[in-house]
Amino acid sequence: MDNLLVTIVKRKITVTMFVVAAVGFGIASFRNLKYELMPKKESNILSIITRYPGNSPSRIEELITKPIEKQIVGVGGVEKILSSSEEGESKITIFFNTQEPLKYKSVELKSKVELIRYNFPREVEEPYVVRFNPEDKPVFTIRLTSKLLSLKELREISEKKLKTILERVPGVGEVIVIGGRYREIRVDVDKGRLLSTGLTPNQVMDEIRNINRDIYLGKLINSPEIESELRLKNRIDSIQDLRNINFVVGKSRKVVRITDVSEIYDGERDLSDLSREKGFENVSIQIKKNSSANILEVCKLLEQEVSNFEHPNISFDIAYNQSKYISAALDSVSMSGLVGALACSIIVFLFLKDLRYTIIISITIPIAVVLSFVILDSLQKSLNIMTLAGLALGVGVLIDSSIVVIERINSNISNGIGDPIFVSIDELWKELLASSVTNIIVFIPLLYASADFKNNFLDLATSITACILIAYFLSLIFVPMLCSVVPNEWNFIRADIAKIRIDYSKFIESIKKRYEFFSSLSIKQISPKIIVLVTIIFFGFVFMVFIRKEYIDFAGSREIVGSVELPTGTNLEATSRSVKLIEELISKNPFVEKVSTKVEKWHADLSIKLKKDLQGNSPEDIKTQLRNTTDDIKGVFVYYIDANAFGSNKELDIDIIGDDLEELKKLSREIAESIKELKETDQVVFRFREGKEELQLNLRQDKVALAGLTNQFISDFARTALQGSIPTKIFDRDREVDIRVRFRADDRKSVDDLTYSLIPVNDSKVSLIDLLEIKRTKADTRINRKNKRRMVTITANFKDTSLSEYAEKAEAKLKAFTFPQNYYYDLGDAVKKLRKNQIEMFGFILFAIGLIYGTLAILFQSLKISFPIMLMVPINISATTFFLFIFGQTYNVSTYIGFILLAGLSINNSIMIIENAIRNEDKIPFPEKMRIAVINRKRAMRMTTLTTIFALIPGIFGSSEGSEFWRPMSLAVIFGMSFSYVSAIEIFPSLANFFINSKLLIPRLTIRKSV
């Protein structure tokens, strides 16, 4: 191997051409890579949606939800089933195990549902299966505002003109217009006039439907060679066409014009929700990209299109541009890598005092990054926060390998060794191979991680692995080749730093004195430094139990999400007024930049964007200020949570599962009161609603039959009168517009307006009140189920503690609570995910340690040499835990990834020492070999440790999207690498001496004569 590497290095032109060619491939791969904010996530969720308009949640549950749940039991690979039955709709969500191919499961679900489709009522719409796609989100949003045009006119312009333009932009998948007012042709019937003529709403709809016909009649044979098609075409093209409709009524054949009994106008559809930003309603256009498009290119083209939009009365504003967030996040990570690389180059220059080596390092870094793009592209990865974070960390790894080679070459030159470059390659290739392999194999356990964990962090591991592989070959081939060709004249500022060198030498001497290895490496002589280090390690193991544990260590973002709840039954207008007041109060907070809202009946969602400068306040402080502001509003409950890319860490969901809904609600209220007793509880929110008031009209079948009416006629009459019916549409230029027929507003204010209607029947009239009974009751607005049983959920928001600690306290309360038979609780997915990840990561770290031991045993051909190196992994992780605990950090998925990185990085120093010791003369006692090895390798170890630390320091201070992941991982690696340097000097020699000379613990299996 060493002869092969030396031969390659000697062929300088060959190496140069290969590197240049590889850089060319790297540039091409970079242009081919897609840009994303986070790695793509594969969804394992399918939903079955079935609509049955006009039916209550309880009826939907009995007729649709339960039969489908029962039918899909036999489908394999199901993890859990959640369902909701709402007004007119059933939605069943199936979570599958990650190994299941969803495209086949979708077909299987469709076939299962089709088997029971015939049992549903005829009015039930065809069930359909949809797959949840986390990537199917808008990437670009345009907001339209106008002082002169109405919201209906804004929406019309958006749909007719702008939507068509935007759909032609390359890479655009879907364009959605939201907000504003939907255009609708209204036929508002005067009940008194209509019924007095003997007409009914049904007859009005039939007449409108009948004259709006486009029917193919057949063919006419004009001759043996020619035929013509015949079509009956009678379309309603304008409101005037509607106004020209006439009715012939009664035996007298009286003509009644539709305008005599109704008002016809171009109106708006009734609102079901509305959206506002900064207190004003607007129309927004949301654009989704297609799956193969480059998001940066698509958003750039969309920006150009928006800049070309011109309308004298409309202002166009880009409300959301995901490419900006992606660019900011990627720029932040890239800048962290650049700053780290620059700092590392400065460290190399200060230690080696030779500008040539700094130039070589500076040339190698960008080449390594560009070559990494080839591997990422070949594995179909994208440029996202995780891959760039891996590249930024990989810069430190690359510099470490290059520093080891350069330092050895420099040392050999100083010692007058012949062919110093080739001797260095011969001495280091195996040491660097061991280091590189151990750095890579620690990521193998991630291949067996859960889907969620793998989706988030496999890209990080891939990019780091790419850097390590490239760093190994560049450091042993390209760096030595550059060292042999870069002339001494390039070190042109060597004389200029003479004065700096004097002061710097004093600084180095002070560091040497501070970390000077004790004179004897015998374990019997214990220095105070050893006692301190052992104490840190001991308390690190203790703190593993007490350190706070989270899924993501989320210190807060620049956005707060609010949920506004009003009493069930509050209409949209009243809800809007209350929410408007809340918006005004929140906007007065000096740290709030803007408030966006989506308002529905008795509920609203708030998106509160904070200013960049919070003047020392945390998002948690801002939430407290907002809560104090809105808590005094009567009849309104506002619930605030943090928002970020990974979700909130301060929420605990508790599912109460049983059969009777009222009993479940009662239990949830009692449990909520118990949870509130915990001092850490901030707010408790019920994720269910009390039943809304409902009037039930029960038809008396005997009187209906005597009146000569049918249930269908009466239900159609009532529905058209109140809700309105759409008999047909008119085609206005390039789109269809609904025609809605219903009673005018004054004729549908109360139930009496409907029930006291006189329905014409032949030559008489029947009062509807005589045909029915009215019953007042309460109806559920939504029924949730979990694994085929009813469920209600409460959410506890907490403070001043971690999710794991709060969940333990809450669970203690729940275990002390007495549940009725067949009723039980289930904690939410956040806690389950946290606990699963803790067990998973503990196993992964043990797995990684085992892989490291096996790899080292193979490379060194010795179990005894490998064992003390392996022991340094738990020692360094324990010490890292000590510092994380002292500095108030937590265990979270980012910290665990840091530990996996440490498992490979932190033993590099130990590998350097043991490999150097093995090469020493056989006659020297092993403790003396270790002492010499520490002295020989101390400078290289100090340089590699500092370069790794400085490469990660910028990540601690990042505040862009994804920084909540980057920061804890950086801290863990920095603490671990700092301690690993000290432990490699102070602890590892004694540890290695003890185990290698021991005859009891490990069999003496070795072929290395020097040990």
Tab-separated table of N, CA and C in Angstrom, residues 227-332:
chain	number	residue	atom	x	y	z
A	227	GLU	N	-72.841	13.460	-43.337
A	227	GLU	CA	-73.769	13.463	-42.198
A	227	GLU	C	-73.470	14.657	-41.314
A	228	SER	N	-74.500	15.140	-40.620
A	228	SER	CA	-74.384	16.308	-39.740
A	228	SER	C	-74.836	15.935	-38.331
A	229	GLU	N	-74.153	16.514	-37.353
A	229	GLU	CA	-74.522	16.283	-35.958
A	229	GLU	C	-75.487	17.361	-35.507
A	230	LEU	N	-76.451	16.952	-34.667
A	230	LEU	CA	-77.481	17.869	-34.193
A	230	LEU	C	-77.348	18.032	-32.679
A	231	ARG	N	-77.303	19.256	-32.198
A	231	ARG	CA	-77.133	19.542	-30.770
A	231	ARG	C	-78.146	20.599	-30.350
A	232	LEU	N	-78.781	20.354	-29.193
A	232	LEU	CA	-79.677	21.338	-28.594
A	232	LEU	C	-78.862	22.185	-27.632
A	233	LYS	N	-78.707	23.446	-27.938
A	233	LYS	CA	-77.849	24.320	-27.142
A	233	LYS	C	-78.682	25.476	-26.627
A	234	ASN	N	-78.841	25.518	-25.298
A	234	ASN	CA	-79.605	26.603	-24.671
A	234	ASN	C	-78.899	26.933	-23.361
A	235	ARG	N	-77.973	27.817	-23.411
A	235	ARG	CA	-77.118	28.106	-22.260
A	235	ARG	C	-77.492	29.433	-21.630
A	236	ILE	N	-77.303	29.503	-20.315
A	236	ILE	CA	-77.421	30.770	-19.599
A	236	ILE	C	-76.045	31.408	-19.611
A	237	ASP	N	-75.927	32.509	-20.311
A	237	ASP	CA	-74.630	33.158	-20.462
A	237	ASP	C	-74.490	34.423	-19.633
A	238	SER	N	-75.582	34.923	-19.094
A	238	SER	CA	-75.510	36.172	-18.338
A	238	SER	C	-76.647	36.219	-17.325
A	239	ILE	N	-76.565	37.195	-16.416
A	239	ILE	CA	-77.624	37.387	-15.421
A	239	ILE	C	-78.931	37.777	-16.110
A	240	GLN	N	-78.838	38.483	-17.214
A	240	GLN	CA	-80.048	38.887	-17.925
A	240	GLN	C	-80.800	37.671	-18.441
A	241	ASP	N	-80.070	36.638	-18.847
A	241	ASP	CA	-80.736	35.408	-19.277
A	241	ASP	C	-81.546	34.808	-18.145
A	242	LEU	N	-81.028	34.894	-16.938
A	242	LEU	CA	-81.778	34.405	-15.775
A	242	LEU	C	-83.026	35.249	-15.544
A	243	ARG	N	-82.886	36.514	-15.646
A	243	ARG	CA	-84.016	37.415	-15.382
A	243	ARG	C	-85.133	37.269	-16.406
A	244	ASN	N	-84.855	36.683	-17.534
A	244	ASN	CA	-85.879	36.492	-18.570
A	244	ASN	C	-86.696	35.227	-18.385
A	245	ILE	N	-86.418	34.453	-17.341
A	245	ILE	CA	-87.149	33.207	-17.112
A	245	ILE	C	-88.580	33.517	-16.648
A	246	ASN	N	-89.540	32.778	-17.220
A	246	ASN	CA	-90.955	32.922	-16.854
A	246	ASN	C	-91.530	31.579	-16.427
A	247	PHE	N	-92.572	31.633	-15.574
A	247	PHE	CA	-93.282	30.448	-15.123
A	247	PHE	C	-94.754	30.581	-15.521
A	248	VAL	N	-95.347	29.465	-15.896
A	248	VAL	CA	-96.790	29.419	-16.140
A	248	VAL	C	-97.424	28.690	-14.973
A	249	VAL	N	-98.323	29.401	-14.235
A	249	VAL	CA	-98.810	28.891	-12.959
A	249	VAL	C	-100.325	28.734	-12.999
A	250	GLY	N	-100.805	27.610	-12.426
A	250	GLY	CA	-102.240	27.417	-12.205
A	250	GLY	C	-103.033	27.121	-13.460
A	251	LYS	N	-104.312	26.867	-13.198
A	251	LYS	CA	-105.221	26.546	-14.298
A	251	LYS	C	-105.427	27.739	-15.218
A	252	SER	N	-105.281	28.931	-14.652
A	252	SER	CA	-105.476	30.139	-15.456
A	252	SER	C	-104.287	30.432	-16.368
A	253	ARG	N	-103.248	29.623	-16.235
A	253	ARG	CA	-102.045	29.761	-17.046
A	253	ARG	C	-101.432	31.147	-16.895
A	254	LYS	N	-101.375	31.594	-15.660
A	254	LYS	CA	-100.819	32.915	-15.367
A	254	LYS	C	-99.295	32.869	-15.509
A	255	VAL	N	-98.784	33.893	-16.153
A	255	VAL	CA	-97.331	33.980	-16.353
A	255	VAL	C	-96.716	34.771	-15.190
A	256	VAL	N	-95.730	34.158	-14.543
A	256	VAL	CA	-95.014	34.805	-13.441
A	256	VAL	C	-93.539	34.911	-13.828
A	257	ARG	N	-93.035	36.122	-13.828
A	257	ARG	CA	-91.621	36.330	-14.114
A	257	ARG	C	-90.795	36.009	-12.874
A	258	ILE	N	-89.612	35.459	-13.067
A	258	ILE	CA	-88.758	35.116	-11.923
A	258	ILE	C	-88.364	36.349	-11.123
A	259	THR	N	-88.289	37.485	-11.792
A	259	THR	CA	-87.944	38.727	-11.085
A	259	THR	C	-89.083	39.229	-10.212
A	260	ASP	N	-90.335	38.671	-10.425
A	260	ASP	CA	-91.457	39.057	-9.573
A	260	ASP	C	-91.369	38.404	-8.198
A	261	VAL	N	-90.673	37.297	-8.109
A	261	VAL	CA	-90.635	36.545	-6.843
A	261	VAL	C	-89.222	36.459	-6.264
A	262	SER	N	-88.246	37.051	-6.911
A	262	SER	CA	-86.873	36.945	-6.410
A	262	SER	C	-86.045	38.121	-6.885
A	263	GLU	N	-84.920	38.283	-6.229
A	263	GLU	CA	-83.922	39.269	-6.645
A	263	GLU	C	-82.701	38.520	-7.160
A	264	ILE	N	-82.250	38.854	-8.355
A	264	ILE	CA	-81.127	38.164	-8.975
A	264	ILE	C	-79.969	39.145	-9.126
A	265	TYR	N	-78.808	38.762	-8.648
A	265	TYR	CA	-77.660	39.665	-8.721
A	265	TYR	C	-76.358	38.859	-8.694
A	266	ASP	N	-75.304	39.545	-9.073
A	266	ASP	CA	-73.954	38.957	-9.059
A	266	ASP	C	-73.388	39.160	-7.661
A	267	GLY	N	-73.347	38.100	-6.858
A	267	GLY	CA	-72.979	38.234	-5.445
A	267	GLY	C	-71.776	37.409	-5.055
A	268	GLU	N	-71.741	37.051	-3.790
A	268	GLU	CA	-70.604	36.325	-3.219
A	268	GLU	C	-71.103	35.108	-2.460
A	269	ARG	N	-70.276	34.085	-2.464
A	269	ARG	CA	-70.579	32.891	-1.680
A	269	ARG	C	-70.441	33.189	-0.192
A	270	ASP	N	-71.267	32.539	0.629
A	270	ASP	CA	-71.153	32.719	2.074
A	270	ASP	C	-69.761	32.304	2.547
A	271	LEU	N	-69.203	33.085	3.449
A	271	LEU	CA	-67.861	32.798	3.959
A	271	LEU	C	-67.886	31.641	4.950
A	272	SER	N	-66.922	30.751	4.826
A	272	SER	CA	-66.714	29.719	5.854
A	272	SER	C	-65.459	30.011	6.664
A	273	ASP	N	-64.573	30.846	6.111
A	273	ASP	CA	-63.371	31.278	6.822
A	273	ASP	C	-62.834	32.514	6.122
A	274	LEU	N	-61.900	33.186	6.768
A	274	LEU	CA	-61.251	34.348	6.164
A	274	LEU	C	-59.842	34.466	6.724
A	275	SER	N	-58.984	35.157	5.992
A	275	SER	CA	-57.601	35.331	6.426
A	275	SER	C	-57.255	36.807	6.425
A	276	ARG	N	-56.406	37.190	7.350
A	276	ARG	CA	-55.964	38.581	7.471
A	276	ARG	C	-54.470	38.603	7.741
A	277	GLU	N	-53.857	39.699	7.348
A	277	GLU	CA	-52.463	39.966	7.698
A	277	GLU	C	-52.337	41.434	8.043
A	278	LYS	N	-51.743	41.688	9.203
A	278	LYS	CA	-51.630	43.046	9.732
A	278	LYS	C	-52.998	43.724	9.823
A	279	GLY	N	-54.024	42.900	10.115
A	279	GLY	CA	-55.353	43.430	10.347
A	279	GLY	C	-56.211	43.603	9.127
A	280	PHE	N	-55.708	43.285	7.929
A	280	PHE	CA	-56.475	43.510	6.707
A	280	PHE	C	-56.647	42.192	5.950
A	281	GLU	N	-57.862	41.988	5.427
A	281	GLU	CA	-58.105	40.833	4.579
A	281	GLU	C	-57.388	41.009	3.248
A	282	ASN	N	-57.032	39.888	2.645
A	282	ASN	CA	-56.327	39.964	1.372
A	282	ASN	C	-56.599	38.714	0.556
A	283	VAL	N	-56.154	38.758	-0.651
A	283	VAL	CA	-56.188	37.593	-1.535
A	283	VAL	C	-54.752	37.119	-1.720
A	284	SER	N	-54.537	35.816	-1.582
A	284	SER	CA	-53.189	35.261	-1.724
A	284	SER	C	-53.176	34.200	-2.807
A	285	ILE	N	-52.046	34.114	-3.478
A	285	ILE	CA	-51.830	33.067	-4.485
A	285	ILE	C	-50.673	32.204	-4.001
A	286	GLN	N	-50.958	30.924	-3.752
A	286	GLN	CA	-49.939	29.990	-3.287
A	286	GLN	C	-49.483	29.120	-4.452
A	287	ILE	N	-48.163	28.957	-4.577
A	287	ILE	CA	-47.593	28.182	-5.676
A	287	ILE	C	-46.803	27.016	-5.107
A	288	LYS	N	-47.075	25.830	-5.645
A	288	LYS	CA	-46.323	24.634	-5.291
A	288	LYS	C	-45.462	24.232	-6.486
A	289	LYS	N	-44.265	23.754	-6.201
A	289	LYS	CA	-43.381	23.319	-7.282
A	289	LYS	C	-43.628	21.848	-7.578
A	290	ASN	N	-43.246	21.417	-8.772
A	290	ASN	CA	-43.329	19.983	-9.057
A	290	ASN	C	-42.134	19.272	-8.427
A	291	SER	N	-42.214	17.973	-8.333
A	291	SER	CA	-41.244	17.205	-7.542
A	291	SER	C	-39.822	17.274	-8.077
A	292	SER	N	-39.661	17.501	-9.382
A	292	SER	CA	-38.311	17.483	-9.966
A	292	SER	C	-37.697	18.867	-10.120
A	293	ALA	N	-38.432	19.911	-9.745
A	293	ALA	CA	-37.957	21.279	-9.982
A	293	ALA	C	-36.959	21.707	-8.918
A	294	ASN	N	-36.055	22.601	-9.307
A	294	ASN	CA	-35.111	23.224	-8.380
A	294	ASN	C	-35.800	24.423	-7.748
A	295	ILE	N	-35.965	24.373	-6.442
A	295	ILE	CA	-36.778	25.390	-5.768
A	295	ILE	C	-36.197	26.793	-5.920
A	296	LEU	N	-34.871	26.924	-5.942
A	296	LEU	CA	-34.267	28.243	-6.085
A	296	LEU	C	-34.559	28.828	-7.466
A	297	GLU	N	-34.481	27.983	-8.489
A	297	GLU	CA	-34.756	28.464	-9.837
A	297	GLU	C	-36.225	28.823	-10.010
A	298	VAL	N	-37.122	27.985	-9.465
A	298	VAL	CA	-38.553	28.256	-9.582
A	298	VAL	C	-38.903	29.577	-8.904
A	299	CYS	N	-38.422	29.773	-7.683
A	299	CYS	CA	-38.738	31.002	-6.950
A	299	CYS	C	-38.138	32.233	-7.635
A	300	LYS	N	-36.969	32.068	-8.247
A	300	LYS	CA	-36.367	33.199	-8.968
A	300	LYS	C	-37.224	33.595	-10.162
A	301	LEU	N	-37.733	32.600	-10.895
A	301	LEU	CA	-38.607	32.879	-12.037
A	301	LEU	C	-39.922	33.512	-11.580
A	302	LEU	N	-40.427	33.037	-10.443
A	302	LEU	CA	-41.668	33.605	-9.924
A	302	LEU	C	-41.469	35.060	-9.495
A	303	GLU	N	-40.327	35.343	-8.906
A	303	GLU	CA	-40.026	36.741	-8.535
A	303	GLU	C	-40.013	37.636	-9.767
A	304	GLN	N	-39.441	37.127	-10.845
A	304	GLN	CA	-39.409	37.904	-12.086
A	304	GLN	C	-40.820	38.140	-12.625
A	305	GLU	N	-41.680	37.124	-12.541
A	305	GLU	CA	-43.052	37.282	-13.007
A	305	GLU	C	-43.801	38.312	-12.172
A	306	VAL	N	-43.605	38.264	-10.846
A	306	VAL	CA	-44.285	39.219	-9.970
A	306	VAL	C	-43.831	40.642	-10.287
A	307	SER	N	-42.562	40.803	-10.568
A	307	SER	CA	-42.060	42.144	-10.890
A	307	SER	C	-42.649	42.677	-12.199
A	308	ASN	N	-43.132	41.751	-13.060
A	308	ASN	CA	-43.729	42.165	-14.328
A	308	ASN	C	-45.230	42.429	-14.224
A	309	PHE	N	-45.840	42.017	-13.062
A	309	PHE	CA	-47.269	42.256	-12.892
A	309	PHE	C	-47.526	43.767	-12.822
A	310	GLU	N	-48.501	44.209	-13.571
A	310	GLU	CA	-48.859	45.622	-13.537
A	310	GLU	C	-50.377	45.765	-13.519
A	311	HIS	N	-50.874	46.489	-12.540
A	311	HIS	CA	-52.298	46.813	-12.464
A	311	HIS	C	-52.419	48.123	-11.709
A	312	PRO	N	-53.156	49.066	-12.233
A	312	PRO	CA	-53.187	50.401	-11.606
A	312	PRO	C	-53.767	50.421	-10.202
A	313	ASN	N	-54.619	49.431	-9.866
A	313	ASN	CA	-55.314	49.473	-8.571
A	313	ASN	C	-54.914	48.356	-7.625
A	314	ILE	N	-53.895	47.582	-7.985
A	314	ILE	CA	-53.508	46.422	-7.160
A	314	ILE	C	-52.043	46.526	-6.777
A	315	SER	N	-51.776	46.247	-5.498
A	315	SER	CA	-50.397	46.147	-5.004
A	315	SER	C	-50.046	44.676	-4.846
A	316	PHE	N	-48.896	44.280	-5.384
A	316	PHE	CA	-48.429	42.902	-5.306
A	316	PHE	C	-47.272	42.823	-4.309
A	317	ASP	N	-47.371	41.843	-3.397
A	317	ASP	CA	-46.339	41.696	-2.368
A	317	ASP	C	-46.016	40.215	-2.211
A	318	ILE	N	-44.739	39.899	-2.154
A	318	ILE	CA	-44.323	38.504	-1.930
A	318	ILE	C	-44.380	38.235	-0.432
A	319	ALA	N	-45.419	37.512	-0.018
A	319	ALA	CA	-45.617	37.242	1.404
A	319	ALA	C	-44.717	36.125	1.911
A	320	TYR	N	-44.395	35.175	1.043
A	320	TYR	CA	-43.564	34.049	1.471
A	320	TYR	C	-42.757	33.563	0.285
A	321	ASN	N	-41.476	33.390	0.500
A	321	ASN	CA	-40.569	32.874	-0.519
A	321	ASN	C	-39.637	31.888	0.165
A	322	GLN	N	-39.941	30.601	-0.014
A	322	GLN	CA	-39.165	29.588	0.708
A	322	GLN	C	-37.707	29.600	0.305
A	323	SER	N	-37.423	30.029	-0.911
A	323	SER	CA	-36.025	30.058	-1.352
A	323	SER	C	-35.204	31.019	-0.500
A	324	LYS	N	-35.835	32.078	0.023
A	324	LYS	CA	-35.119	33.017	0.890
A	324	LYS	C	-34.676	32.324	2.172
A	325	TYR	N	-35.595	31.530	2.757
A	325	TYR	CA	-35.251	30.800	3.978
A	325	TYR	C	-34.183	29.751	3.699
A	326	ILE	N	-34.342	29.077	2.557
A	326	ILE	CA	-33.346	28.060	2.211
A	326	ILE	C	-31.992	28.709	1.969
A	327	SER	N	-31.983	29.795	1.208
A	327	SER	CA	-30.720	30.480	0.918
A	327	SER	C	-30.077	30.998	2.199
A	328	ALA	N	-30.912	31.572	3.091
A	328	ALA	CA	-30.367	32.097	4.349
A	328	ALA	C	-29.787	30.980	5.196
A	329	ALA	N	-30.523	29.858	5.277
A	329	ALA	CA	-30.036	28.736	6.077
A	329	ALA	C	-28.774	28.135	5.465
A	330	LEU	N	-28.790	27.944	4.147
A	330	LEU	CA	-27.614	27.375	3.483
A	330	LEU	C	-26.427	28.327	3.542
A	331	ASP	N	-26.704	29.632	3.391
A	331	ASP	CA	-25.620	30.613	3.492
A	331	ASP	C	-25.022	30.631	4.892
A	332	SER	N	-25.898	30.481	5.888
A	332	SER	CA	-25.416	30.486	7.273
A	332	SER	C	-24.497	29.302	7.533
